[in-house]
Short mmCIF file of C-alpha atoms in Angstrom, two decimals:
data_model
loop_
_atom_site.label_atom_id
_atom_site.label_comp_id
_atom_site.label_asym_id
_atom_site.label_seq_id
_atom_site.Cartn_x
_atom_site.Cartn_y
_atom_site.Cartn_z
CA UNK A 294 227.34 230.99 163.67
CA UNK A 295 224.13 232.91 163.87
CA UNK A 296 223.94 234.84 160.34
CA UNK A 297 225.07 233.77 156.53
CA UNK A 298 225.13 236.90 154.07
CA UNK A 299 224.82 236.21 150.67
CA UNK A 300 226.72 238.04 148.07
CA UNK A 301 223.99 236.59 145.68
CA UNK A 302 221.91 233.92 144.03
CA UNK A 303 221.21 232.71 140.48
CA UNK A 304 220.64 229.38 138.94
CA UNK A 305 220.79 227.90 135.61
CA UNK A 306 224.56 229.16 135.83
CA UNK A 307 227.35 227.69 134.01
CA UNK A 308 227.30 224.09 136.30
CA UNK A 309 226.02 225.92 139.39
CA UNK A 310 222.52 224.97 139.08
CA UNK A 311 220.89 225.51 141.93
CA UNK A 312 222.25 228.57 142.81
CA UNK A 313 224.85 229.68 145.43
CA UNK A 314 222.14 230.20 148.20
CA UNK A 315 222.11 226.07 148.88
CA UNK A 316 225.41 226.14 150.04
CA UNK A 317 224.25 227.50 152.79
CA UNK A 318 221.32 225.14 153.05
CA UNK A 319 223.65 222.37 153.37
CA UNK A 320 225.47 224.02 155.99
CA UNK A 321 221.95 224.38 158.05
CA UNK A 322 220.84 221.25 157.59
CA UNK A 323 224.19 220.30 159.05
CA UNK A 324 224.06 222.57 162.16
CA UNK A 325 220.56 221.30 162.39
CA UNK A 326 221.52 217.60 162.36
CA UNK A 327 224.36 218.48 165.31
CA UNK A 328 222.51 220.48 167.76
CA UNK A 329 220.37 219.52 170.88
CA UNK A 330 217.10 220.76 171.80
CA UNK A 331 218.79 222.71 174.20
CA UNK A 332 220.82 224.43 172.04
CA UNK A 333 219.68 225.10 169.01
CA UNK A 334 220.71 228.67 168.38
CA UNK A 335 218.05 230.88 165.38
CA UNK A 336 220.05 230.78 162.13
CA UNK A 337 219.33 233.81 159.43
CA UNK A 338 220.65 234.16 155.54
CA UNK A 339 220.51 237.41 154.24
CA UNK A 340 220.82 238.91 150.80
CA UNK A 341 219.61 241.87 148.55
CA UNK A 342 216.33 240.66 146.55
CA UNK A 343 216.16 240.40 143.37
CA UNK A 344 214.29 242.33 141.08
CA UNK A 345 211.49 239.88 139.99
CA UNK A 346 211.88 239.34 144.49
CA UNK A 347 209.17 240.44 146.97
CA UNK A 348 209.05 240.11 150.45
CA UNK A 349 206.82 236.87 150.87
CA UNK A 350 209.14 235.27 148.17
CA UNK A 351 213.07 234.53 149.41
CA UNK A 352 214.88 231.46 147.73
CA UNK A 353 213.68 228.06 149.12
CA UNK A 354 213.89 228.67 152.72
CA UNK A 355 212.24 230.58 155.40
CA UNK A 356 215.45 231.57 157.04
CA UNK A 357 216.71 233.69 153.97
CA UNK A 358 215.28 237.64 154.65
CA UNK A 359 216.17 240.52 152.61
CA UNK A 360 218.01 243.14 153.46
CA UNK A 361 217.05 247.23 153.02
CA UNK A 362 220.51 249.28 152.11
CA UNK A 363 221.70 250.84 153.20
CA UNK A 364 221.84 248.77 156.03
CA UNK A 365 225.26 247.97 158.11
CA UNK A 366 225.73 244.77 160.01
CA UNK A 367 227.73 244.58 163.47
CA UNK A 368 229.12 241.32 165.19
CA UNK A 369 227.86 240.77 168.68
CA UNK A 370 230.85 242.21 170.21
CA UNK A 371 230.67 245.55 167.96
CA UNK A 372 234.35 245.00 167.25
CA UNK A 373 233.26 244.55 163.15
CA UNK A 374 230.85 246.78 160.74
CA UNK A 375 230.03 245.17 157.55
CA UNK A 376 228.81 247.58 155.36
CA UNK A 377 225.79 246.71 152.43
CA UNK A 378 226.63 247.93 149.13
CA UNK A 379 224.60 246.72 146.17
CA UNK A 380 226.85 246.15 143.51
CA UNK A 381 224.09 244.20 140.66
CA UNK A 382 225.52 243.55 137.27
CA UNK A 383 226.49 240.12 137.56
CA UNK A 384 222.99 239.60 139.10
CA UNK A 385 220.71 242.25 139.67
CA UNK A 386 220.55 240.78 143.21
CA UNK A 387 224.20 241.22 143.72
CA UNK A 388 226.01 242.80 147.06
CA UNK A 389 229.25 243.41 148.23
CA UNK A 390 229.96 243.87 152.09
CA UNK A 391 232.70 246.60 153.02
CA UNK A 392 234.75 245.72 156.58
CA UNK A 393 234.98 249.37 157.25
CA UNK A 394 237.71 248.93 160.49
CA UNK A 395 240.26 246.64 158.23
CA UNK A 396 239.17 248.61 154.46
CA UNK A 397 238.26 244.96 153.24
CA UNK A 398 236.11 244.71 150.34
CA UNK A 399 234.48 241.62 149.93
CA UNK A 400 233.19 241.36 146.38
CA UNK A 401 231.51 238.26 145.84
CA UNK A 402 231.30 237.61 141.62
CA UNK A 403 231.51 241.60 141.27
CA UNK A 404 235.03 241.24 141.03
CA UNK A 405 237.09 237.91 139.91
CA UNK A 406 240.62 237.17 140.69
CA UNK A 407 240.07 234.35 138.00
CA UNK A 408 237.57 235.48 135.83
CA UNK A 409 235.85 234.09 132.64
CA UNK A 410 237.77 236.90 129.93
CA UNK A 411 238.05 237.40 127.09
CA UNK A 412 241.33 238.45 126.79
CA UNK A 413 245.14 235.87 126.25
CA UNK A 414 246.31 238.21 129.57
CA UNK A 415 244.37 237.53 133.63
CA UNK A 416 242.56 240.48 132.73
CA UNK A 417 240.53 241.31 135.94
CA UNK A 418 237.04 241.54 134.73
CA UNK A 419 233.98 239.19 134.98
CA UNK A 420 232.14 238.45 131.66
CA UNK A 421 229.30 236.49 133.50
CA UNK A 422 227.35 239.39 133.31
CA UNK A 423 223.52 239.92 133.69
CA UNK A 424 223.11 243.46 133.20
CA UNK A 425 226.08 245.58 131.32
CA UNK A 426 225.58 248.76 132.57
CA UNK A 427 224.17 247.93 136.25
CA UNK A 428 227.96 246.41 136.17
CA UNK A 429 229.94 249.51 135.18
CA UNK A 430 227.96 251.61 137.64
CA UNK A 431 228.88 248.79 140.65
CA UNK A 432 232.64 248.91 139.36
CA UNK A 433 232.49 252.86 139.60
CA UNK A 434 230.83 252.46 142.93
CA UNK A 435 233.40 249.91 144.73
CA UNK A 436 236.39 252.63 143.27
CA UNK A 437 235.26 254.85 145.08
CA UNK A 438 235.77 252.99 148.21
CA UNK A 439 239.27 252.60 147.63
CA UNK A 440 239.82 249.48 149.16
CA UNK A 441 242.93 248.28 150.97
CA UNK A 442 242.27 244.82 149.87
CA UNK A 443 239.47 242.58 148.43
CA UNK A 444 238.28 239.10 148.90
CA UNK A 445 236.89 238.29 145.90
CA UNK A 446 234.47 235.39 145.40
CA UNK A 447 236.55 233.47 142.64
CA UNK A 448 240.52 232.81 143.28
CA UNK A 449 242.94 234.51 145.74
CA UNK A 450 243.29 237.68 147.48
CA UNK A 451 243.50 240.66 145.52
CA UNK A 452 246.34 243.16 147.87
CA UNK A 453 246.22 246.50 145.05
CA UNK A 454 242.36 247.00 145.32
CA UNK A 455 242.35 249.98 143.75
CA UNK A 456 244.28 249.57 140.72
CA UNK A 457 242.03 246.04 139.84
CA UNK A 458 238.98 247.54 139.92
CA UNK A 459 240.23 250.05 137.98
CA UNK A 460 241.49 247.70 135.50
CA UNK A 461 237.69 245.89 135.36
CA UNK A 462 236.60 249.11 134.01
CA UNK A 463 239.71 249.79 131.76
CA UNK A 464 238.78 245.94 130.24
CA UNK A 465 235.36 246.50 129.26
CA UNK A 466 235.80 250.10 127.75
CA UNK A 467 239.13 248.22 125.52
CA UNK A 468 236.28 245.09 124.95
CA UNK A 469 233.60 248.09 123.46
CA UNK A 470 236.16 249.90 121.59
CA UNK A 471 236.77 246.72 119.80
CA UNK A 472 233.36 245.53 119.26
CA UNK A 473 232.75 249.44 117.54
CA UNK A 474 236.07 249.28 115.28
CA UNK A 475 234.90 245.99 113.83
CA UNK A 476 231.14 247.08 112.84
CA UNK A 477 232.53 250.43 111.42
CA UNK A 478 235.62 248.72 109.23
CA UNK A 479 232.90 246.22 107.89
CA UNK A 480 232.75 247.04 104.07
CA UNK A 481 229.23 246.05 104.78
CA UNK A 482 225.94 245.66 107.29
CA UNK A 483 227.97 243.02 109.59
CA UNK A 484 225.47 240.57 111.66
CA UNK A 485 225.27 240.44 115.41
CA UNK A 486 226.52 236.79 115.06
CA UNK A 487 229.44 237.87 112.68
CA UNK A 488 230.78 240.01 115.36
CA UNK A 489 230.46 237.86 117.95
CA UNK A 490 232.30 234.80 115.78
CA UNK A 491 235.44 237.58 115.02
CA UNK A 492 234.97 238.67 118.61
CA UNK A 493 235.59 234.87 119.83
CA UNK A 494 238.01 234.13 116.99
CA UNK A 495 240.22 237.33 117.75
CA UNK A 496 240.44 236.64 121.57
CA UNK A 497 240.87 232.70 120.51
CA UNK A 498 238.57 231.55 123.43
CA UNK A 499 237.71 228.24 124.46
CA UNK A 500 234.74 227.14 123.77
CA UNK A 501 233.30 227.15 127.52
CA UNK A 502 233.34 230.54 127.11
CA UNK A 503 231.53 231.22 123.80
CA UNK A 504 227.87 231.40 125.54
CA UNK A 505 228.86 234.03 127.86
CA UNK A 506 230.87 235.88 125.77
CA UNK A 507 228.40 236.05 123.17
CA UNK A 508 225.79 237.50 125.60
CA UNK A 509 228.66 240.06 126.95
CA UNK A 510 229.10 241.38 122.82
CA UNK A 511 225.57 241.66 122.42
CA UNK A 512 225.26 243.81 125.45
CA UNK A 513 227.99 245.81 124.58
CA UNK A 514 226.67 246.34 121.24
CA UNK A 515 223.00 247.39 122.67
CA UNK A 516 224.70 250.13 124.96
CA UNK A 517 226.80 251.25 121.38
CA UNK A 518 223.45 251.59 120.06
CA UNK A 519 222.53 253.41 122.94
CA UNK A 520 225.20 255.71 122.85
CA UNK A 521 224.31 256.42 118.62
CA UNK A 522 227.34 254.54 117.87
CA UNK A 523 225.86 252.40 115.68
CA UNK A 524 222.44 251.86 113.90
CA UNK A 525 220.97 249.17 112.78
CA UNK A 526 220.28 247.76 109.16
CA UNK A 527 217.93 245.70 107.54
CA UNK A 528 219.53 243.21 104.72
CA UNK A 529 217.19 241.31 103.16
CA UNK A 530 218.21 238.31 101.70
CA UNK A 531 217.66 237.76 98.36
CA UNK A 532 216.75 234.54 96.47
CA UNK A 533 220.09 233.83 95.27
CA UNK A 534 221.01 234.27 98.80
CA UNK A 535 218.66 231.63 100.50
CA UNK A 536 219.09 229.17 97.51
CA UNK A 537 223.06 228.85 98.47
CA UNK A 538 224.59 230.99 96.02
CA UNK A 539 222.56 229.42 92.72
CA UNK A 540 220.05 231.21 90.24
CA UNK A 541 216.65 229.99 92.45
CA UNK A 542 214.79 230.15 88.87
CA UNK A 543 216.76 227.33 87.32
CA UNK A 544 216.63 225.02 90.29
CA UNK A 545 213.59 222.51 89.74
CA UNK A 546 212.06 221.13 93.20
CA UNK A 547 208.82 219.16 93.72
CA UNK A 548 205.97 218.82 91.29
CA UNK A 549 208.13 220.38 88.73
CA UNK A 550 208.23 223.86 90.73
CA UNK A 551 211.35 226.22 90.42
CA UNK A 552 212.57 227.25 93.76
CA UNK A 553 211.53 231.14 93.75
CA UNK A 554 208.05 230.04 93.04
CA UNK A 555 208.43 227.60 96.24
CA UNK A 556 210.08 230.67 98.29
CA UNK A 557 206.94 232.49 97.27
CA UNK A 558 204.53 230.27 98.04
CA UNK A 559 205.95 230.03 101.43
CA UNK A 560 206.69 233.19 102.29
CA UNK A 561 202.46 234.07 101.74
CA UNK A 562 201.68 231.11 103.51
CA UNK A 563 203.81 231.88 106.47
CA UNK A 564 202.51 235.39 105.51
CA UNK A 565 198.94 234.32 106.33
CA UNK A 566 199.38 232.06 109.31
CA UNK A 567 201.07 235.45 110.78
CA UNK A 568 197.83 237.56 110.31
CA UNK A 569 195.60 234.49 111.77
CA UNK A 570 197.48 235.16 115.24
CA UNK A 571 196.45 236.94 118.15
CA UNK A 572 198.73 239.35 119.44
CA UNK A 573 199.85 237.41 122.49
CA UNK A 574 200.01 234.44 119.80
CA UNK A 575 202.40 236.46 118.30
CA UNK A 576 204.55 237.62 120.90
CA UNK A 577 205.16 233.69 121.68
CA UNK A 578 205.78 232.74 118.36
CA UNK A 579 208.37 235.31 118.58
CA UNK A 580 209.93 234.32 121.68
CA UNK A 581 209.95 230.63 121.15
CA UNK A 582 212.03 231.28 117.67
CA UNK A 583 214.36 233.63 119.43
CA UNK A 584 215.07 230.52 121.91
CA UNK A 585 215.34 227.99 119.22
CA UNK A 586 217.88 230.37 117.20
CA UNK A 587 219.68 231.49 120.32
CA UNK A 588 222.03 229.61 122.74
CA UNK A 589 222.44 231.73 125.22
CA UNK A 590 222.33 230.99 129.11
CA UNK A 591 219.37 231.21 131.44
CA UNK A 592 220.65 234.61 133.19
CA UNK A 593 221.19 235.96 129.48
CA UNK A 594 217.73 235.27 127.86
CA UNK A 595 216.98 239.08 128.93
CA UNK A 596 219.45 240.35 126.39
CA UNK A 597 217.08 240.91 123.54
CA UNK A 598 219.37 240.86 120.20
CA UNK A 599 218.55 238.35 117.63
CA UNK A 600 222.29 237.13 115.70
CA UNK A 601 221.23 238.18 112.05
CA UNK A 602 220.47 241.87 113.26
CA UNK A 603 222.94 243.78 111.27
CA UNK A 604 225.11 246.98 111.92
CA UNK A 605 226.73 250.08 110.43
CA UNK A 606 228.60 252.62 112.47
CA UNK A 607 227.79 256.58 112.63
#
């Protein structure tokens, strides 16, 4: 063994903190631990960097180097070429390596023979996503190769290629067509966290899959906004509304107070804390409340949608 490719690397995921790249540590460290002096043959990990990568910073150890697409890696012997192709999506690092003598695709997480989805059927698609669109781009991309068979990096061998990547694509178009008909039946502005509850509900998912899947709606329902699918709407709530359904006039709280005069008195002190930040003050105040309103997981906390952000369809 003189070279470990890595499909890709992420932590904070699901129980994989740490991410995938110290597997290969612990293999080092082994190979370390068993050679001689004498024969202690150089070792090199490679992988795409990430976005937020440069050059002087690879993942926790000075064997990992990046590589530069669109590179293609030969065995000693020449009798293999393992071609780079940078498939992000499920990470924006992500790459898949094409075995151009044998057609072999292998995918790493851009393709799942077990997947976390969405669906009651194995629907071959991979809602772990980072970026939405970077993903349907990478599935367009590995179509085109038409492979004779792929070696994904969850579950077993996938023999039609072709027809399963095809399928990936074919899921998340079905997942966005549903996500659209249930913001433009609404009677009314329907929340971001609304959808996503009749999204989960519909598809009756465990819960281990809630936090992904809601990050997977939301990003579906930014690129339906993208596409003027959908606007947004602002629904203020009104007094009735934040008292629980009772007259806010008639409900008597401290110091004799009725409950829309509290509201008020809030609402212009929060008012006036607002205007004593600093911008930056601001922009943190914002962020920490999206965090504390928000479960979402690490790889997801780019997906900018608050849950009470409502919609109407075109």
């Amino acid at each position: 063994i003189h070279t470990f490719l890595l499909t890709h690397w992420h932590e904070g995921v699901m129980s994989t903190a740490g991410g995938h790249h110290s597997g290969a540590g612990h293999i080092l460290r082994f190979m370390d631990e068993m050679s001689t002096p004498l024969n202690k043959p150089p070792i090199q990990v490679l992988k795409l960097p990430r976005k937020t990568d440069t050059p002087s910073e690879a993942p926790s150890s000075s064997n990992v180097h990046f590589l530069t697409p669109p590179n293609k890696i030969q065995t000693p012997n020449k009798d293999a070429t393992l071609r780079i192709i940078p498939a992000p999506g499920h990470s924006s690092d992500h790459a898949c390596f094409y075995l151009e003598e044998e057609d072999i695709l292998i995918s790493g997480d851009a393709i799942s023979s077990t997947p976390y989805t969405p669906t009651s059927t194995n629907t071959p698609t991979h809602t772990i996503i980072e970026d939405l669109n970077a993903y349907l781009k990478s599935l367009k991309t590995l179509e085109q190769l038409v492979p004779r068979l792929v070696m994904p990096g969850h579950g077993d061998l996938i023999l039609d290629g072709m027809q399963y990547i095809s399928s990936a694509l074919g899921s998340q178009t079905t997942f966005s067509s549903q996500i659209h008909s249930m913001i433009t039946i609404s009677p009314t502005p329907i929340s971001t966290k609304e959808i996503t509850s009749q999204f989960i509900s519909f598809h009756s998912l465990p819960t281990h899959q809630h936090l992904p899947v809601t990050a997977l709606v939301k990003m579906h329902i930014l690129r339906l906004e993208s596409q003027s699918k959908i606007v947004r709407r602002n629904v203020a709530k009104s007094d009735t509304q934040t008292a629980g359904g009772m007259d806010p006039t008639k409900i008597i709280g401290p110091g004799g107070l009725t409950m829309d005069k509290i509201f008020g008195h809030v609402q212009n002190s929060r008012r006036s804390d607002w205007e004593g930040l600093e911008e930056g003050e601001r922009k943190e105040a914002i962020s920490r409340l999206k965090r504390e309103r928000e479960s979402l997981l690490e790889m997801h906390r780019g997906v900018d949608l608050g849950g009470e952000v409502c919609w109407v369809g075109k």
